[in-house]
Coordinates of C-alpha atoms in Angstrom, one line a residue:
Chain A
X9 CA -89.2 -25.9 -14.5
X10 CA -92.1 -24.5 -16.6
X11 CA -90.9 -20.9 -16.6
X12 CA -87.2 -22.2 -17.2
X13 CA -88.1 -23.8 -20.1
X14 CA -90.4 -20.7 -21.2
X15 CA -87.7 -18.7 -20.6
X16 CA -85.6 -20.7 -22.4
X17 CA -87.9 -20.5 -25.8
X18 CA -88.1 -16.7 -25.4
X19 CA -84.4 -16.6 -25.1
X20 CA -84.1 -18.9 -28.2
X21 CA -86.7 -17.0 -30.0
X22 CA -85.7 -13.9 -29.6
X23 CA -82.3 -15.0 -31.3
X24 CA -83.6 -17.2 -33.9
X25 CA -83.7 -14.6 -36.4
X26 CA -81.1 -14.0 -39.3
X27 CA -78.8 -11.3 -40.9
X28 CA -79.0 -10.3 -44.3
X29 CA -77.1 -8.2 -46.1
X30 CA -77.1 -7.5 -50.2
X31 CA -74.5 -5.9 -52.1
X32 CA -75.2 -5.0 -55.6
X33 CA -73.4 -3.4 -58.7
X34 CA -74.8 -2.2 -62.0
X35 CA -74.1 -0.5 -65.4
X36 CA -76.8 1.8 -64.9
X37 CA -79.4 2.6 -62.8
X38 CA -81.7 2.6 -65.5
X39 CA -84.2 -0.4 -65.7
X40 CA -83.2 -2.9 -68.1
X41 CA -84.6 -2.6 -71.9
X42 CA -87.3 -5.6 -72.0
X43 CA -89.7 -5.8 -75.2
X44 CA -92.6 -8.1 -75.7
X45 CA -92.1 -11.8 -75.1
X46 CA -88.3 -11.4 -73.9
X47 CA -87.3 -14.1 -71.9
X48 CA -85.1 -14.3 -69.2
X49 CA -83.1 -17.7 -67.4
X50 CA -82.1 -18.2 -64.4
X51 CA -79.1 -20.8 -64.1
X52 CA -77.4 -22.4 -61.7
X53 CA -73.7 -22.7 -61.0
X54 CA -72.5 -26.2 -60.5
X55 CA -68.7 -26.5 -61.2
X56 CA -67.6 -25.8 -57.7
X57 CA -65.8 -28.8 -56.0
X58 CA -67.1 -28.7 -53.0
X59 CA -70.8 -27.5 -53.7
X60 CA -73.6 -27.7 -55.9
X61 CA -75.6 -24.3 -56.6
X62 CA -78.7 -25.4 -54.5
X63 CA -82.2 -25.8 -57.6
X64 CA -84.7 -25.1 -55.0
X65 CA -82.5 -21.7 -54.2
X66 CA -82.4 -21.1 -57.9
X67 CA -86.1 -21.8 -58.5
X68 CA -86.9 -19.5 -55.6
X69 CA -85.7 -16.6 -56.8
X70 CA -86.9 -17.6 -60.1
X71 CA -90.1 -17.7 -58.5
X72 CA -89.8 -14.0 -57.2
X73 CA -88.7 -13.0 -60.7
X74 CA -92.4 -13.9 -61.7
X75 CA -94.6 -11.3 -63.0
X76 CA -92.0 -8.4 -64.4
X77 CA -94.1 -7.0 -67.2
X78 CA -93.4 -8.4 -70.4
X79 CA -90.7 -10.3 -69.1
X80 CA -91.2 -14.2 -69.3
X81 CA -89.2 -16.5 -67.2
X82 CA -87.6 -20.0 -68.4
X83 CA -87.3 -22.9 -66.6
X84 CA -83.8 -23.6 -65.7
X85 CA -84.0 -27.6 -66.4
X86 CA -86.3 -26.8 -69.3
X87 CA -83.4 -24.3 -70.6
X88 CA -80.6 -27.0 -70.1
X89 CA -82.3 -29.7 -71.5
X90 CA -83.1 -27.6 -74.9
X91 CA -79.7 -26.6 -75.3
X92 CA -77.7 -29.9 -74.0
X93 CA -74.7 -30.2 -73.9
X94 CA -74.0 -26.5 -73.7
X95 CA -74.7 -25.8 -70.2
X96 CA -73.6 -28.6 -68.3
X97 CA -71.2 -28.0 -65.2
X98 CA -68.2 -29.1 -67.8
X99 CA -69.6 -26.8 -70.8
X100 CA -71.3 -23.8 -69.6
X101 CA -69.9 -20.4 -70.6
X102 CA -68.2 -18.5 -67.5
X103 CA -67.2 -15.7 -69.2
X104 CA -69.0 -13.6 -71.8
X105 CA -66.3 -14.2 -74.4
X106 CA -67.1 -17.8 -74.4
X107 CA -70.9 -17.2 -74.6
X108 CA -70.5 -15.4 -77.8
X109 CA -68.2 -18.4 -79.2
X110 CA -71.6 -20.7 -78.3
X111 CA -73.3 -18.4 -80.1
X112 CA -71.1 -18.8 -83.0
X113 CA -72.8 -22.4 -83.0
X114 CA -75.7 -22.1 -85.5
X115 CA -77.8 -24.3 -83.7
X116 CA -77.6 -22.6 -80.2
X117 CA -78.2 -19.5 -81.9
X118 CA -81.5 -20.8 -83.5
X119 CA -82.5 -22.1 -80.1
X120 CA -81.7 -19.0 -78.7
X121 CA -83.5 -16.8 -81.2
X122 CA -86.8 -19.5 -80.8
X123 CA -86.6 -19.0 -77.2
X124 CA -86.4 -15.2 -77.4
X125 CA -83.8 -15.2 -74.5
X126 CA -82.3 -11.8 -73.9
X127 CA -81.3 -11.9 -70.2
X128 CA -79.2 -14.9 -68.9
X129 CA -78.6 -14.4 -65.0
X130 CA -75.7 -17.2 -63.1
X131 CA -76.2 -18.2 -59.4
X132 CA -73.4 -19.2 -57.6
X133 CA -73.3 -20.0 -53.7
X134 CA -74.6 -22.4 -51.1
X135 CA -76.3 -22.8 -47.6
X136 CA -73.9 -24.5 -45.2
X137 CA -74.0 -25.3 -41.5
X138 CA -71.3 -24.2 -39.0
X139 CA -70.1 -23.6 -35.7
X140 CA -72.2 -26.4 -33.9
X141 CA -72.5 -26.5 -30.0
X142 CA -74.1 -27.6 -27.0
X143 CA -75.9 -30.8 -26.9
X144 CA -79.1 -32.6 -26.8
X145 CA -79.6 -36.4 -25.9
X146 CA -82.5 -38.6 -25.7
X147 CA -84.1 -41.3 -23.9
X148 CA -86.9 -43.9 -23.1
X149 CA -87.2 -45.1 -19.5
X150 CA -89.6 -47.3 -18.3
X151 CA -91.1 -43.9 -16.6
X152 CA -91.0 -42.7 -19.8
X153 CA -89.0 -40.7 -22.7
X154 CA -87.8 -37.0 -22.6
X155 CA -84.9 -34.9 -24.5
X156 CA -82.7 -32.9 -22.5
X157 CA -80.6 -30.0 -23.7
X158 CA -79.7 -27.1 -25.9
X159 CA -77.8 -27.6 -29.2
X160 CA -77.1 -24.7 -31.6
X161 CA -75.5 -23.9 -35.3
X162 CA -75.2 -21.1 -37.3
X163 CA -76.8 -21.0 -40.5
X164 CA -75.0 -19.8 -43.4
X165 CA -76.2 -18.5 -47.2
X166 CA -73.7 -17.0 -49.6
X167 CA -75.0 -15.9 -52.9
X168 CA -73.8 -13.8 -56.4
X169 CA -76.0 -13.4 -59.3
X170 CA -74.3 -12.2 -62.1
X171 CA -76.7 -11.0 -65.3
X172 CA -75.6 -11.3 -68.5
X173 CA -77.7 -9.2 -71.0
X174 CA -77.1 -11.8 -74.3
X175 CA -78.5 -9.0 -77.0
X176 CA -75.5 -6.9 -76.2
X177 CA -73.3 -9.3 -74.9
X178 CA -72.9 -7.9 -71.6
X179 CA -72.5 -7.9 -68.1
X180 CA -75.1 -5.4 -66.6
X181 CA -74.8 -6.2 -63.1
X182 CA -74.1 -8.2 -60.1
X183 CA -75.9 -8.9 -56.6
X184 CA -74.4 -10.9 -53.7
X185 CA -76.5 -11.5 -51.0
X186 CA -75.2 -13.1 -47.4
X187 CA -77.6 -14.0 -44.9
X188 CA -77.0 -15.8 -41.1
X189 CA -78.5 -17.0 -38.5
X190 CA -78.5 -19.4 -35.5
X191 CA -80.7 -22.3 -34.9
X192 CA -81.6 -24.1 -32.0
X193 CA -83.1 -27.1 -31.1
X194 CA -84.2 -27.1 -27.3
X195 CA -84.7 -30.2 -25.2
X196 CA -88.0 -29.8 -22.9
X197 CA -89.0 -33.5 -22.8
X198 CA -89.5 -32.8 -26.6
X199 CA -87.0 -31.4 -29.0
X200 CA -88.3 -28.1 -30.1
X201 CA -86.6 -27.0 -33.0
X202 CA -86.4 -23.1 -33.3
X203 CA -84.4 -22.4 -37.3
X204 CA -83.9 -19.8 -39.2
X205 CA -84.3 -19.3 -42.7
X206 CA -81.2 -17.7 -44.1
X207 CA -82.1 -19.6 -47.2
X208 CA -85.2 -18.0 -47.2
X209 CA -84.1 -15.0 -46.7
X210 CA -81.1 -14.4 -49.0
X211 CA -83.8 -16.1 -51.5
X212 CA -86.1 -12.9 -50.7
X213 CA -83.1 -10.9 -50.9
X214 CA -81.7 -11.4 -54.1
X215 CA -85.3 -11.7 -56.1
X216 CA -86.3 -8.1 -54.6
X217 CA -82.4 -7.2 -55.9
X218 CA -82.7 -8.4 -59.2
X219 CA -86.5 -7.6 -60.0
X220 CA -84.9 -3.9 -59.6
X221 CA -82.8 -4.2 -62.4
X222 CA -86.0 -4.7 -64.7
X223 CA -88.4 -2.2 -63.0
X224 CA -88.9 1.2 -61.8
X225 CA -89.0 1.2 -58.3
X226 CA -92.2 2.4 -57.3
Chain B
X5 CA -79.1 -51.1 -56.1
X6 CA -78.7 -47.6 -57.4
X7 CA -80.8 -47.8 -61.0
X8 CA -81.0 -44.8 -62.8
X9 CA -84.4 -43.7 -62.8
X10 CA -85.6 -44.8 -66.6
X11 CA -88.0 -42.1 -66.4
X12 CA -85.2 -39.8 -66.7
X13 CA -85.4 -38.1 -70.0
X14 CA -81.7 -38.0 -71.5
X15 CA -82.1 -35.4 -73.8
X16 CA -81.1 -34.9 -77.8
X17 CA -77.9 -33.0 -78.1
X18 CA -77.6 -29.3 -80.2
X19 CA -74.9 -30.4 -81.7
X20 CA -73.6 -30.6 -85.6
X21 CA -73.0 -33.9 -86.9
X22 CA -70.0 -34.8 -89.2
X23 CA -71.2 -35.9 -92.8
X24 CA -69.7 -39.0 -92.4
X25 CA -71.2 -43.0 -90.9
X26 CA -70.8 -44.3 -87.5
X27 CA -71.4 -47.4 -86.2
X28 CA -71.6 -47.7 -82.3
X29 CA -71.1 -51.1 -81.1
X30 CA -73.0 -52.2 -77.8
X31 CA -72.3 -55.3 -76.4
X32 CA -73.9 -57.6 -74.3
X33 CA -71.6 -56.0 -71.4
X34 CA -72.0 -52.2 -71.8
X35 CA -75.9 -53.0 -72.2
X36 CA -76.3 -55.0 -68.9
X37 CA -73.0 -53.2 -66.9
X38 CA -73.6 -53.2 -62.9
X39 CA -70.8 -52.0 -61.4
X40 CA -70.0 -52.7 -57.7
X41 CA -67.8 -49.5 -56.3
X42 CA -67.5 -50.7 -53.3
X43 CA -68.9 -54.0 -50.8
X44 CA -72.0 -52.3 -50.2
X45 CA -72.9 -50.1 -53.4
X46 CA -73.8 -51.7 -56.7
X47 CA -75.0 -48.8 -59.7
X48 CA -76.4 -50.3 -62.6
X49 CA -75.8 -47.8 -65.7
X50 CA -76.2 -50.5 -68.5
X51 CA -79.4 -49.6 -70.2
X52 CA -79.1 -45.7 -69.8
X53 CA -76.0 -45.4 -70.6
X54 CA -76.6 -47.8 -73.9
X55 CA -79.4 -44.7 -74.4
X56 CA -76.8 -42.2 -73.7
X57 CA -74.6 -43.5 -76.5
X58 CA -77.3 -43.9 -79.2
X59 CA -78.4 -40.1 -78.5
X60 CA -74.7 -38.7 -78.7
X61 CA -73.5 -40.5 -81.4
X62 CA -76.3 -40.2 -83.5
X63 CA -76.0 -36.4 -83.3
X64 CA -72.6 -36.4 -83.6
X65 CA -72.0 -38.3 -87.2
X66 CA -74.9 -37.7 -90.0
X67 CA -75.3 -41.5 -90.6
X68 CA -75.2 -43.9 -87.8
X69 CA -76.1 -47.7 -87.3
X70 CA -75.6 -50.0 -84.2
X71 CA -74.3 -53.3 -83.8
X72 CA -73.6 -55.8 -80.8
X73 CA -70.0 -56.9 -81.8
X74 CA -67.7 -55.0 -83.7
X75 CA -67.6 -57.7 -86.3
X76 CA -71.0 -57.7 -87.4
X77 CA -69.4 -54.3 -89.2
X78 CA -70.0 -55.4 -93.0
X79 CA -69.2 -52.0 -94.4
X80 CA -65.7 -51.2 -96.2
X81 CA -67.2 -47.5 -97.4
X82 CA -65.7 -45.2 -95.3
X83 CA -66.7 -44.4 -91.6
X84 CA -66.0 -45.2 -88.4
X85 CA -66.7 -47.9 -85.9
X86 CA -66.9 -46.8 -82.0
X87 CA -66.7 -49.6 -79.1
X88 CA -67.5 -47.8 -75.6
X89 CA -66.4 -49.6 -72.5
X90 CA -66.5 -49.3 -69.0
X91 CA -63.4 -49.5 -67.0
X92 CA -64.8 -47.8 -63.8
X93 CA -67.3 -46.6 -61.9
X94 CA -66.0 -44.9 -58.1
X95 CA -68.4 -43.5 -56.0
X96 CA -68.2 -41.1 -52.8
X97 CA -71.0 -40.2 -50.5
X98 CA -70.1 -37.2 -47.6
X99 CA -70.0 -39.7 -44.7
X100 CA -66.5 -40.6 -46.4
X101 CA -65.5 -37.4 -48.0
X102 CA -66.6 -34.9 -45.7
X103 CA -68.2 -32.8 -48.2
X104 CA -71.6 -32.1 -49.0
X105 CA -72.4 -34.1 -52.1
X106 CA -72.6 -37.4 -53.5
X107 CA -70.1 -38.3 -56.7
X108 CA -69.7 -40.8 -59.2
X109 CA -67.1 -40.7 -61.6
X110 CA -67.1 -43.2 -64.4
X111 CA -64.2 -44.2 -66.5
X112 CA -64.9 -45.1 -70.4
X113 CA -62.7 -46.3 -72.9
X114 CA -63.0 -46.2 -76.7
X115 CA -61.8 -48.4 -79.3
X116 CA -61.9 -46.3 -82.8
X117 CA -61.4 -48.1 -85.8
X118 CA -62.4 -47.6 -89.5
X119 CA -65.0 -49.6 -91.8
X120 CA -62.1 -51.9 -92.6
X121 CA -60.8 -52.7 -88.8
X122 CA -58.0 -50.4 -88.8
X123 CA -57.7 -49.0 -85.6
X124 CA -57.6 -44.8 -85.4
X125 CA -57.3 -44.3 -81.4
X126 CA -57.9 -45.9 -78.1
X127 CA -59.4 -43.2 -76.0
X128 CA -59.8 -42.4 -72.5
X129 CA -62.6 -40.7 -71.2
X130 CA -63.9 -39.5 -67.4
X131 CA -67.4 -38.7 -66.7
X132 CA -68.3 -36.9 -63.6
X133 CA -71.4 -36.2 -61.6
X134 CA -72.4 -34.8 -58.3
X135 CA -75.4 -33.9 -56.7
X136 CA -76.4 -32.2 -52.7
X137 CA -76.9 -33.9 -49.5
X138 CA -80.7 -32.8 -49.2
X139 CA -82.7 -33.3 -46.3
X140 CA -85.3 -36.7 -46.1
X141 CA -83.1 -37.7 -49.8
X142 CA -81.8 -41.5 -49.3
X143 CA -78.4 -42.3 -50.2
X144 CA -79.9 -44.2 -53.7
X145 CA -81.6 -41.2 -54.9
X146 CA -78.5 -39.1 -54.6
X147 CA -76.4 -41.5 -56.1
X148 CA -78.5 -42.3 -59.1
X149 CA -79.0 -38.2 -59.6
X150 CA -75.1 -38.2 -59.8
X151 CA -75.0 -41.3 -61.8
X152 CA -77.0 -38.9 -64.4
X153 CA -75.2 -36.3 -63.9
X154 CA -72.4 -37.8 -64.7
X155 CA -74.0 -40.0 -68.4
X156 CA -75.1 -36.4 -69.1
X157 CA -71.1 -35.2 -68.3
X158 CA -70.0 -38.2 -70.6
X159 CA -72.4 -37.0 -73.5
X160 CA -71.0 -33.5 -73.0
X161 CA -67.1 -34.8 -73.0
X162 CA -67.8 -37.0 -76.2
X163 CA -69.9 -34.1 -78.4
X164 CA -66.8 -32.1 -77.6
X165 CA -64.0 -33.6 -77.6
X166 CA -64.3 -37.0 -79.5
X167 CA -63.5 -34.7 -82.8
X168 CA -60.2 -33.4 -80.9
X169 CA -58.7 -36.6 -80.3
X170 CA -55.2 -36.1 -82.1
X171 CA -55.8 -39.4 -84.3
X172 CA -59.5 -38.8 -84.9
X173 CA -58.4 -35.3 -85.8
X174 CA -56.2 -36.3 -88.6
X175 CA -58.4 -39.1 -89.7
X176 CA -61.2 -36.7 -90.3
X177 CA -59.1 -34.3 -92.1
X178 CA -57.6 -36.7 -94.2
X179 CA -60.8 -38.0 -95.1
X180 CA -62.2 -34.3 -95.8
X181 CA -65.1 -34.3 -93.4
X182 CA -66.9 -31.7 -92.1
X183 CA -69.5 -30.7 -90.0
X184 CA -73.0 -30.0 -91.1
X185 CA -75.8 -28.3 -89.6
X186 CA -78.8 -30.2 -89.2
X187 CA -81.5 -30.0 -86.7
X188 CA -81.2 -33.6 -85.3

């Protein structure tokens, strides 16, 4: 039973690991202009029906944006809040010939200009779960409690960044990153869950992606 | 009870105000509104969304003033009075839609009238909010992050439409007012 269920984990780890893959286009494979105290947002898509672009995926990346030289990085509900009601799900810009109307708006010009924000980069995607199988149940006896079984799902992150670059009003680039993987959770008297982190991942993905488009690669 | 969280900062809006008086009347029943969505769901939006008003209105005329009834209104200069109401609040969690995120949709109604009590328009307005199933996030927190969601999707409707309305339209025209740019 011991080297079943040892078996079993090797099995599970061995497959509990995900696929990424990251597409990217771009104007020019020249790093970005940036000059001192350029900002830069990162902003969530959220007028899908069916999703929400996920903040702690946003803030992720935004995380991994850190630390580009020169380049200071706004926080997204910080951004929002400045310029409501502009970028709310009903009223943010999708193209960039609506931006430049906003812009028209004295006000959200001013803000802009205070805020020095020269690059404005969109998320769009999601993490869902699909393809569930197998099966796990629990119980407590009088002998005791124990899970039995093996359940499984597959793990899936879809995302686009699109960056706008707001000084010249336009699009320098897009990166799409898709990332899957299966996780288990094994029943050996205890559940043992075994996941993946295709979140994680496309997260890494997409920050190493877009931190290209403002540095040399070294 | 699903309460929106009155720690939740409802922003000031970047928008310019028309140079003209508004009075925004808040009754007793937009104030205290709970509404009950369904047997086991009550959402209780009175006192934010009484905040929510006061912010988008203010920045949306250059002189406002608030009442409780619409007849308290003593002013025949010219401007406008405003009566929000609620018709309906819906809600919809995944266990019954089968998608991923909680939803509330709120139904306002506007009475528009000028100083005198001549009424200008009887508006419509939908609000919508949703927010993401998260993992270890109850069922209240997700509904009262859509519930402001959707207040801050009913400021956003108001600042830009409430100047489209056909009849507000021509009222402002007539009237010759504009916008100016202030900086709230």
């Amino acid at each position: 039973m011991a080297r079943l269920t040892f078996l079993l984990i090797v099995l599970a780890l061995g497959a509990c690991s995900s696929t990424t893959s990251v597409d990217e286009i771009r104007q020019s494979a020249d790093p970005l202009a940036i000059e001192d105290g350029d900002t830069l947002v990162l902003l969530g898509r959220h007028d899908a029906g069916h999703y929400v672009t996920d903040t702690n995926f946003v803030n992720c990346v935004a995380g991994r944006m850190e630390g580009i030289d020169k380049l200071g990085i706004l926080e997204e509900p910080l951004f929002v809040d400045e310029l409501f009601p502009w970028f709310e799900p009903r009223t943010a810009p999708k193209t960039l010939k609506r931006m430049k109307r906003i812009l028209s708006e004295p006000l959200v010009a001013k803000k802009i200009e205070e805020l020095n924000l020269k690059y404005l980069v969109w998320m769009d995607g999601h993490t869902e779960n699909i393809d569930q199988a197998g099966s796990l149940s629990c119980a407590v006896g009088v002998g005791g409690a124990g899970c039995f079984g093996l359940l499984s799902w597959n793990k899936l992150s879809f995302y686009e960044a699109v960056v706008w670059n707001l000084a010249k009003m336009k699009e320098e680039g897009r990166v799409r990153v898709d990332s899957e993987g299966t996780n288990y959770v094994l029943g050996a008297l205890v559940p043992i869950p075994l996941l993946t982190q295709s979140k994680g991942d496309a997260c890494i993905g997409m920050g190493k992606q877009l931190r290209q488009f403002f540095e040399t690669e070294s | 009870m699903v309460e929106v969280d009155e720690n939740r900062r409802f922003p000031d809006l970047l928008v310019s105000a028309f140079d003209v008086h508004a009075t925004l009347v808040v009754d007793k029943e937009l104030e205290n509104y709970i509404a009950s969505p369904n047997k086991k769901t009550k959402v209780n939006i009175g006192p934010s969304q009484k905040e929510m008003f006061e912010k988008t209105i203010g920045a949306l005329f250059s002189n406002t003033s608030k009442v409780t009834d619409k007849k308290d209104v003593t002013s025949d200069t010219l401007g406008l009075i405003i009566t929000p109401k609620v018709q309906e609040l819906q809600t919809a969690i995944p266990k019954d839609s089968k998608l991923n995120v909680y939803e509330v949709w709120i139904k306002y109604q506007f009475d528009i009238s000028d100083n005198k009590g001549n009424p200008i328009a009887d508006w419509f307005m939908p609000a919508y909010g949703k927010t993401p199933t998260s993992f270890l996030r109850s069922k209240e927190k997700a509904l009262e992050l859509a519930t402001a969601m959707a207040l801050r999707d009913a400021a956003a409707n108001i600042s830009m439409t409430f100047h489209r309305i056909p009849e507000v339209s021509r009222w402002l025209e007539k009237n010759d007012i504009n916008r100016v740019d202030h900086d709230g």
